[in-house]
Tab-separated table of C-alpha atoms and ligand atoms in Angstrom:
chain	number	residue	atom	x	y	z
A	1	UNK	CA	0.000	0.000	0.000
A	2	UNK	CA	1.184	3.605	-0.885
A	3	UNK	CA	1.566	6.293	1.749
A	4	UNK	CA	-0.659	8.331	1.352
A	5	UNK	CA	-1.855	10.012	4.434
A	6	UNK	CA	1.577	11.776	4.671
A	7	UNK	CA	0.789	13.843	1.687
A	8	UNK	CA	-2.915	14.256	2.629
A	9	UNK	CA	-4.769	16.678	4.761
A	10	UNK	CA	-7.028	14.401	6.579
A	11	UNK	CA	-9.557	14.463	8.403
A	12	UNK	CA	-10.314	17.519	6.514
A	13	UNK	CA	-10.995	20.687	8.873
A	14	UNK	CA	-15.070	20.971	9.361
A	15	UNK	CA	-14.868	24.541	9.322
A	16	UNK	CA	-17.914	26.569	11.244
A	17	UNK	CA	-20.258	29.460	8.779
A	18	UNK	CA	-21.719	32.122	10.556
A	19	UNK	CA	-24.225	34.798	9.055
A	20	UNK	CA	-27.072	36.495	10.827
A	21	UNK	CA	-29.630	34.665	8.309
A	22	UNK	CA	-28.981	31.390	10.151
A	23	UNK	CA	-29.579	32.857	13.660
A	24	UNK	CA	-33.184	33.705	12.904
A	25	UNK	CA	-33.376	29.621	12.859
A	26	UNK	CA	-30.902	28.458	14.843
A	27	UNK	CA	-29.111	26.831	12.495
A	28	UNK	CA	-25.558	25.400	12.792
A	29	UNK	CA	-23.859	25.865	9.488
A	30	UNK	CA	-20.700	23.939	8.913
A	31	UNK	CA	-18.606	23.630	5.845
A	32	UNK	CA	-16.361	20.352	4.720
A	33	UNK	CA	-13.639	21.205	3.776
A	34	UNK	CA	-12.313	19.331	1.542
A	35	UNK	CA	-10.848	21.581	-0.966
A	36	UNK	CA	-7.941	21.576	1.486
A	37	UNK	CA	-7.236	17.490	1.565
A	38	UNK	CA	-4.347	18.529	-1.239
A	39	UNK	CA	-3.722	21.480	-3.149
A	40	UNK	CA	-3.951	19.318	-6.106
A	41	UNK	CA	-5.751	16.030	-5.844
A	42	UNK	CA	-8.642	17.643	-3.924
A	43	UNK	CA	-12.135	17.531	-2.910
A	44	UNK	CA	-14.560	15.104	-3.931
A	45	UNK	CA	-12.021	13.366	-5.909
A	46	UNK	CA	-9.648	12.236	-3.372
A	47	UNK	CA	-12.789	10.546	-1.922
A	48	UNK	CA	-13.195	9.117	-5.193
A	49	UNK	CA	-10.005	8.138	-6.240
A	50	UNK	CA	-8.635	6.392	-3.243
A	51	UNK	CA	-10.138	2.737	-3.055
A	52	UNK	CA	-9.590	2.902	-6.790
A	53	UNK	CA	-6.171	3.302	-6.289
A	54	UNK	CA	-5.901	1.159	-3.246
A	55	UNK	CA	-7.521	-1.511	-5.652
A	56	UNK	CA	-4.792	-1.065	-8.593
A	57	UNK	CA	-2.346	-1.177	-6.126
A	58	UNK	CA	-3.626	-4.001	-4.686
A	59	UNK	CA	-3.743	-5.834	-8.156
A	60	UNK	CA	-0.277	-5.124	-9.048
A	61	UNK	CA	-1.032	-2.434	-11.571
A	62	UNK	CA	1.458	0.494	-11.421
A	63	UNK	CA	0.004	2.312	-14.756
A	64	UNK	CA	-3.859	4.324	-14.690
A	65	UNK	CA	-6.581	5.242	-17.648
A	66	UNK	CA	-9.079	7.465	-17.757
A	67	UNK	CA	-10.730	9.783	-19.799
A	68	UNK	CA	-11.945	13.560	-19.567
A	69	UNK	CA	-12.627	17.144	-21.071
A	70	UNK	CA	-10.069	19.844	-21.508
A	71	UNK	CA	-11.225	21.120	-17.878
A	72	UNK	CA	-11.622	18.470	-16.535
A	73	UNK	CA	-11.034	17.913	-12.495
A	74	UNK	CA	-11.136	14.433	-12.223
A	75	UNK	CA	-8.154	14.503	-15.074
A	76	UNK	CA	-6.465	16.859	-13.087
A	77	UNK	CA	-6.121	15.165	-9.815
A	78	UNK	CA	-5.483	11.687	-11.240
A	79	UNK	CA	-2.732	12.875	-13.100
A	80	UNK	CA	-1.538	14.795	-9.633
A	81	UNK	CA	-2.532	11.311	-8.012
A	82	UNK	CA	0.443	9.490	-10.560
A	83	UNK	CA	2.895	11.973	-9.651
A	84	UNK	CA	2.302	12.024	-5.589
A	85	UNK	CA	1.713	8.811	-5.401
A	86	UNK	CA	3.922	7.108	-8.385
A	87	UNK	CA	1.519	5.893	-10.516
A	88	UNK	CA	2.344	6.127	-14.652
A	89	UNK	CA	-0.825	7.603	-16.409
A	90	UNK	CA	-2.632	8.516	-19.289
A	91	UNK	CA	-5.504	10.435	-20.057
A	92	UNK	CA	-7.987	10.061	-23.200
A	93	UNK	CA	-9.111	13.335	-24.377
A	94	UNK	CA	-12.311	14.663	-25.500
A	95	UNK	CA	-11.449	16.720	-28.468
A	96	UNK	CA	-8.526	15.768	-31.287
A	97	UNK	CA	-8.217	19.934	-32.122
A	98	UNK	CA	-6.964	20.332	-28.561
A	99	UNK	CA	-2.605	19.784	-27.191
A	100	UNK	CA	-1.412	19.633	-24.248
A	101	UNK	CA	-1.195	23.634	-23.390
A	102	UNK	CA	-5.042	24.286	-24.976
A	103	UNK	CA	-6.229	24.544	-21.336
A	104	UNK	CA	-4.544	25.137	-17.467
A	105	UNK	CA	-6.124	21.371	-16.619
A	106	UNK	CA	-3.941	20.128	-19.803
A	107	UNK	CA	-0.841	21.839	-18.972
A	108	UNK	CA	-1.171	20.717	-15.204
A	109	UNK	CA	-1.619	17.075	-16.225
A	110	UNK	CA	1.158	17.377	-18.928
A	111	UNK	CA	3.687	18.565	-16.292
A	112	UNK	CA	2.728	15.661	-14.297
A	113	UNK	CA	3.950	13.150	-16.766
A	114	UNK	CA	0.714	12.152	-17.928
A	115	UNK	CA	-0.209	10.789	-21.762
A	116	UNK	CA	-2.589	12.524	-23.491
A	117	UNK	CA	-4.202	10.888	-26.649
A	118	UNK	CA	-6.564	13.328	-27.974
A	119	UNK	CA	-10.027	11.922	-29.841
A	120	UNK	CA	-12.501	13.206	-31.367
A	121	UNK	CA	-15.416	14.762	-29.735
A	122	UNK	CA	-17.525	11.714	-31.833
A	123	UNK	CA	-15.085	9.033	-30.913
A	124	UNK	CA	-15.086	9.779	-27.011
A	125	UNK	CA	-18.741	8.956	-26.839
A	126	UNK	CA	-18.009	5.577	-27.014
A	127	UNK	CA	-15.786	4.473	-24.313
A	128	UNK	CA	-15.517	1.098	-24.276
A	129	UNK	CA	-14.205	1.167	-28.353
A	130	UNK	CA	-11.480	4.012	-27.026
A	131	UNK	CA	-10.395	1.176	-24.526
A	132	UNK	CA	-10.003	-1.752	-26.905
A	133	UNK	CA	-7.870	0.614	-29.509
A	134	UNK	CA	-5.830	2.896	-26.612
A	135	UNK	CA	-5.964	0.419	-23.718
A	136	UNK	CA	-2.744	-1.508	-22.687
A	137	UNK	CA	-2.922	-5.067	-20.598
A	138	UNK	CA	-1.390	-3.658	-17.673
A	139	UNK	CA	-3.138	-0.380	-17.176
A	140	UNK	CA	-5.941	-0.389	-14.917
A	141	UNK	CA	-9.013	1.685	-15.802
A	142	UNK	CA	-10.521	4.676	-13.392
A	143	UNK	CA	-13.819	5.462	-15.340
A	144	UNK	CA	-14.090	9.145	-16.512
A	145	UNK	CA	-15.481	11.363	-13.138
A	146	UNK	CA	-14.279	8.215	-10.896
A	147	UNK	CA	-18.088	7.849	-9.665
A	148	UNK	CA	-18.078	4.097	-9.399
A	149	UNK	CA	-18.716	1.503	-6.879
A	150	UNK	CA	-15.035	1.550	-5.236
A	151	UNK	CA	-16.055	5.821	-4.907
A	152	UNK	CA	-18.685	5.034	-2.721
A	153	UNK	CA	-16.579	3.916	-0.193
A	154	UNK	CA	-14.114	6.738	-0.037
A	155	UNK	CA	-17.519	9.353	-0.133
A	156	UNK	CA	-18.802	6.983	3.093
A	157	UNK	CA	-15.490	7.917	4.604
A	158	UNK	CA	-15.771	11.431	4.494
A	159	UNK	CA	-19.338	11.390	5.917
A	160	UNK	CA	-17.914	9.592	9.083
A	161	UNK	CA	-15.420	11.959	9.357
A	162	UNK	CA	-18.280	14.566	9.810
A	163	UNK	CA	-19.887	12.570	12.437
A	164	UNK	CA	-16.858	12.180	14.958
A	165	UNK	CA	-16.017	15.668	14.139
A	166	UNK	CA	-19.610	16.708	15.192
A	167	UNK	CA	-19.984	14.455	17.637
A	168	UNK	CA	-23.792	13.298	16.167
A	169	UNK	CA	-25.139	12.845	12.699
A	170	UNK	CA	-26.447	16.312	11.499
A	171	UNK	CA	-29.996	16.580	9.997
A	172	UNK	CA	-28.758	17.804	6.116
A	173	UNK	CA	-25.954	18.122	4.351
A	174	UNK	CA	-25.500	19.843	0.865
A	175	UNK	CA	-23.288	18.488	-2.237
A	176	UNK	CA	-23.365	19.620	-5.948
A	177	UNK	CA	-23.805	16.831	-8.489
A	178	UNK	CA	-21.882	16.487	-11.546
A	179	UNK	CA	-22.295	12.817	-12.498
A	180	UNK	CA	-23.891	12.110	-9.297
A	181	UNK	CA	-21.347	9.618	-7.255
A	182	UNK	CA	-21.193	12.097	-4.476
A	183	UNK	CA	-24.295	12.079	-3.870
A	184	UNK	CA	-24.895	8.583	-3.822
A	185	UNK	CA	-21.749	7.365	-1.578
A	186	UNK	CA	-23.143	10.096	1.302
A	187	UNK	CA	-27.290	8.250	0.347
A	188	UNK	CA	-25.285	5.350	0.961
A	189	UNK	CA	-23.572	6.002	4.113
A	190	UNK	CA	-26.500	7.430	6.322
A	191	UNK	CA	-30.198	6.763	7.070
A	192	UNK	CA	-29.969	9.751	9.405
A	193	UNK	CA	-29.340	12.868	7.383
A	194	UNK	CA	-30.842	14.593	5.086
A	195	UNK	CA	-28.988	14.282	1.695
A	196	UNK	CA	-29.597	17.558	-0.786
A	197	UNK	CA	-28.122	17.635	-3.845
A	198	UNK	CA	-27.494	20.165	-6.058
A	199	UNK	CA	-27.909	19.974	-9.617
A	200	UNK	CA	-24.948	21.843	-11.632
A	201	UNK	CA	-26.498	20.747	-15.175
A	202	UNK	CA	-29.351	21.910	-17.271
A	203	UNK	CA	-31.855	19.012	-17.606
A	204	UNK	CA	-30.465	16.217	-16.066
A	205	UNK	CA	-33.263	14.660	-14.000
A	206	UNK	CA	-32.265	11.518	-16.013
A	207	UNK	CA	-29.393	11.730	-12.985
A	208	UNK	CA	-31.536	11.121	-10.250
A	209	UNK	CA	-32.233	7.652	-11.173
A	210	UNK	CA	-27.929	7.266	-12.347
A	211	UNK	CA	-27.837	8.128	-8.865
A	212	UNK	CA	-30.344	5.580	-7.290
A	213	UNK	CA	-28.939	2.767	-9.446
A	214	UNK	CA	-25.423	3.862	-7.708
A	215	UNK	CA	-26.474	3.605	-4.514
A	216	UNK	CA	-25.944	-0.056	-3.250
A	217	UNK	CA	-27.990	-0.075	-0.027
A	218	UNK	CA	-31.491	-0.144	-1.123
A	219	UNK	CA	-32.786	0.508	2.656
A	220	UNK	CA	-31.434	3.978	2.806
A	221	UNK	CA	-32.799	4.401	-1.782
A	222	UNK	CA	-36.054	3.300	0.084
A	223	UNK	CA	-36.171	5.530	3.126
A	224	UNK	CA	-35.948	8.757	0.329
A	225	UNK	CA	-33.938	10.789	2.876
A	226	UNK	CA	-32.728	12.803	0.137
A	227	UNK	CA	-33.471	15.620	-2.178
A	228	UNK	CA	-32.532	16.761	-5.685
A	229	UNK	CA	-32.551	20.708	-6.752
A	230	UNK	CA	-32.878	21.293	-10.292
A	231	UNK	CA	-33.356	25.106	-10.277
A	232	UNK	CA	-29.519	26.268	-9.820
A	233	UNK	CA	-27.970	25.525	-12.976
A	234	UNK	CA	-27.844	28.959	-13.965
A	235	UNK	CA	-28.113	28.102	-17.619
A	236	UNK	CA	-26.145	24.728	-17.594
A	237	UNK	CA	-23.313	23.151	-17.180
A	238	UNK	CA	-19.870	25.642	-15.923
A	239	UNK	CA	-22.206	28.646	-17.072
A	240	UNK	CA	-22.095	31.679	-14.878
A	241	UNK	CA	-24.848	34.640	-14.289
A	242	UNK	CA	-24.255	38.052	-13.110
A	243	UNK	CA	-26.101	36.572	-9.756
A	244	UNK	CA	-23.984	33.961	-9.738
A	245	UNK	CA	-20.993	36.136	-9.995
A	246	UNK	CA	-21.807	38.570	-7.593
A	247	UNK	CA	-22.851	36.010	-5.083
A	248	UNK	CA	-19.583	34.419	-5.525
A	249	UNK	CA	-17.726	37.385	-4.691
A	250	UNK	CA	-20.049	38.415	-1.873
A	251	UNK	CA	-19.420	35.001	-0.122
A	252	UNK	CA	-15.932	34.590	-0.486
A	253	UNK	CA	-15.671	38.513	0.945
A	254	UNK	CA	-17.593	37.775	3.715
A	255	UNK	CA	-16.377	33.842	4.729
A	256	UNK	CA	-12.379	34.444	3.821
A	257	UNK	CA	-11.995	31.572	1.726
A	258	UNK	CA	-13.094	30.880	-2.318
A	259	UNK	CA	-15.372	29.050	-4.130
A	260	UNK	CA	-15.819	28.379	-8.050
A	261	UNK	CA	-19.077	29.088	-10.124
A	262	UNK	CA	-19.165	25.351	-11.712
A	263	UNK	CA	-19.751	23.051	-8.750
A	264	UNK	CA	-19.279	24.665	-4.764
A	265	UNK	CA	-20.764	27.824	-5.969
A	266	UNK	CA	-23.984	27.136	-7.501
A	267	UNK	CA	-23.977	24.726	-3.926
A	268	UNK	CA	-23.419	27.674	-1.518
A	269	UNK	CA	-25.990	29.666	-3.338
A	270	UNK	CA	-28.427	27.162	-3.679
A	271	UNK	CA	-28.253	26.880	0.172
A	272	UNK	CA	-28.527	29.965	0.393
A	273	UNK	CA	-31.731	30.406	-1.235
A	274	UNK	CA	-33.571	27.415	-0.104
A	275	UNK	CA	-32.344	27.566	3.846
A	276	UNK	CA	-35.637	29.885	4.854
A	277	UNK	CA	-37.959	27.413	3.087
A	278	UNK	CA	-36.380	23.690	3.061
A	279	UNK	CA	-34.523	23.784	6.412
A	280	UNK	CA	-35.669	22.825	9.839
A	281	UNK	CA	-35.133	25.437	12.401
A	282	UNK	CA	-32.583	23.900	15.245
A	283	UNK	CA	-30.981	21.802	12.717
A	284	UNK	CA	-27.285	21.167	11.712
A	285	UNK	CA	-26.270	21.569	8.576
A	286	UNK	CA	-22.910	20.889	6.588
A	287	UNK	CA	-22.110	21.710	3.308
A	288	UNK	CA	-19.436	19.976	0.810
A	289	UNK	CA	-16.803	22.273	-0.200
A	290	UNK	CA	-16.216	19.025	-3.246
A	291	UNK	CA	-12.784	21.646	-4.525
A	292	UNK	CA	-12.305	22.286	-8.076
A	293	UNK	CA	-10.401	25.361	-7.602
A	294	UNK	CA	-6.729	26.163	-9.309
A	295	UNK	CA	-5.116	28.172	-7.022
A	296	UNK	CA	-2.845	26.496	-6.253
A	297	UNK	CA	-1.680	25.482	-9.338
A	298	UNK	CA	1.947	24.919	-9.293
A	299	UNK	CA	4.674	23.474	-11.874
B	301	PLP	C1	-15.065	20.048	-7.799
B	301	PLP	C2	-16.193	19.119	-8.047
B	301	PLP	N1	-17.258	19.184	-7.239
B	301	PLP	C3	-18.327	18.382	-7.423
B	301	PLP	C4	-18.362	17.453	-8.446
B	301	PLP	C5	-19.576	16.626	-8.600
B	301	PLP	O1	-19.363	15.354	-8.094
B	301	PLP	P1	-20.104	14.105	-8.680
B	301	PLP	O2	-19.602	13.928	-10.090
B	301	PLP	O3	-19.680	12.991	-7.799
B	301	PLP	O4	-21.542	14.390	-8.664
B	301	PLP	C6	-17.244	17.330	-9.307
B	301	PLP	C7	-17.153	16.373	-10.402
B	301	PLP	O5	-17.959	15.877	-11.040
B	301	PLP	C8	-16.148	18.189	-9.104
B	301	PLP	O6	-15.072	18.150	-9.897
């Protein structure tokens, strides 16, 4: 097994969030944070990644595949993941009129040693063909976004870290969804909170059931302790609104720490505006801070 807790900031802090619009209902606001677990392989997908790469390991395999966009975070931090943690990888990449300096993300992962084959936008639809042409024998494969089975258990992790840190299980807790496996590992790990996810893309109710077919305990699918938001997209998928914007710079003015519009941002201000009529007065609540930000971007 690799080391990796030396390079790793965990538990991450669970960082109080104070404002005068959760006094009126006594509510205890916390925020994860697990942007800070690494300044590169951050966030949600460290608690992704890791019993993927405890499983490679495990299996002998010392070379990764995966796929993703020119932005893509989950490309990002597995090619961080190879370099930290001395895995070979390579990346297959949605476009074919894209190199490796088209985006920061492509640079980042370059710089870390990774491979990039670039495909076409047609050809990446079909994953499993991409395999069987690109795909060597001893490379295992993390699936594009990491949201598999082996993610749930890293997600579960996190969601017991916010229980010792509390001290108790608290009534919600807020995530964005992108392809939905955050959601389901924290559906998966309690029957006791409140699970609301936020929706970062335009039409994608079709996600909702992705997500229940994720979730392998069908006692806490049944007990529907869990809600999705559809109504903070803010036009779709990484698109931004003057709201947006100006909530963005509003919060990370008055909290001291940042946020980005794709994922954590349309979170925060989803909580924001649903906290008068969707949350319990009393209650606890803790929101994801999943990371995605590039600030730390270094060579
Ligand atoms: C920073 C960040 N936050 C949240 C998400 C959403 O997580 P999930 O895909 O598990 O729904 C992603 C990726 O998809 C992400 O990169």
């Amino acid at each position: 097994m690799f080391d990796f807790e030396k390079i790793l900031n965990l538990p991450s802090p669970l960082a109080p969030l104070t404002d005068t619009a959760f006094d009126e209902k006594a509510l205890k606001v916390y925020v994860k944070r697990d942007d800070l677990i690494h300044a590169q392989i951050s966030g949600n997908k460290w608690r992704k990644l890791k019993y993927n790469l405890l499983q490679a390991k495990s299996k002998g395999y010392s070379k990764l595949i995966t796929f993703g966009g020119a932005h893509s975070n989950h490309l990002y931090a597995m090619a961080a993941a190879g370099k930290y943690l001395g895995f070979e990888t390579r990346g297959i990449i949605r476009g074919d009129e894209l190199n490796e300096n088209s985006s920061i993300t492509l640079q980042y992962t370059h710089q870390c040693g990774m491979q990039l084959l670039f495909v076409t936008r047609e050809a990446y639809r079909d994953k499993e063909n991409l395999l069987s042409i690109y795909r060597k024998d001893d490379e295992y494969i993390v699936p594009e976004g990491g949201s598999n089975a082996l993610a749930m258990a890293g997600v579960a992790e996190m969601y017991q870290e916010i229980t010792s840190q509390l001290g108790y299980a608290p009534d919600y807790i807020f995530c964005p969804i992108g392809s939905g496996g955050t959601m389901a590992g924290l559906i998966n790990a309690t029957d006791q909170t409140r699970i609301m996810g936020v929706c970062v893309l335009k039409n994608a109710e079709y996600l909702e059931t992705e997500i229940l077919n994720l979730i392998e305990n069908k006692a806490h699918q049944n007990k529907k302790n869990f809600r999705f938001f559809h109504d903070f997209h803010q036009g779709g998928y990484a698109k931004n609104t003057p709201e947006l914007k100006s909530f963005i710079e509003w919060f990370q003015q008055k909290h001291g720490f940042d946020i980005e519009h794709v994922y954590s941002g349309k979170m925060f201000y989803a909580f924001y505006q649903l906290l008068k009529s969707e949350i319990r007065p009393d209650s606890t609540v803790v929101l994801i801070h999943t990371g995605g930000l590039r600030r730390f971007c270094q060579k």
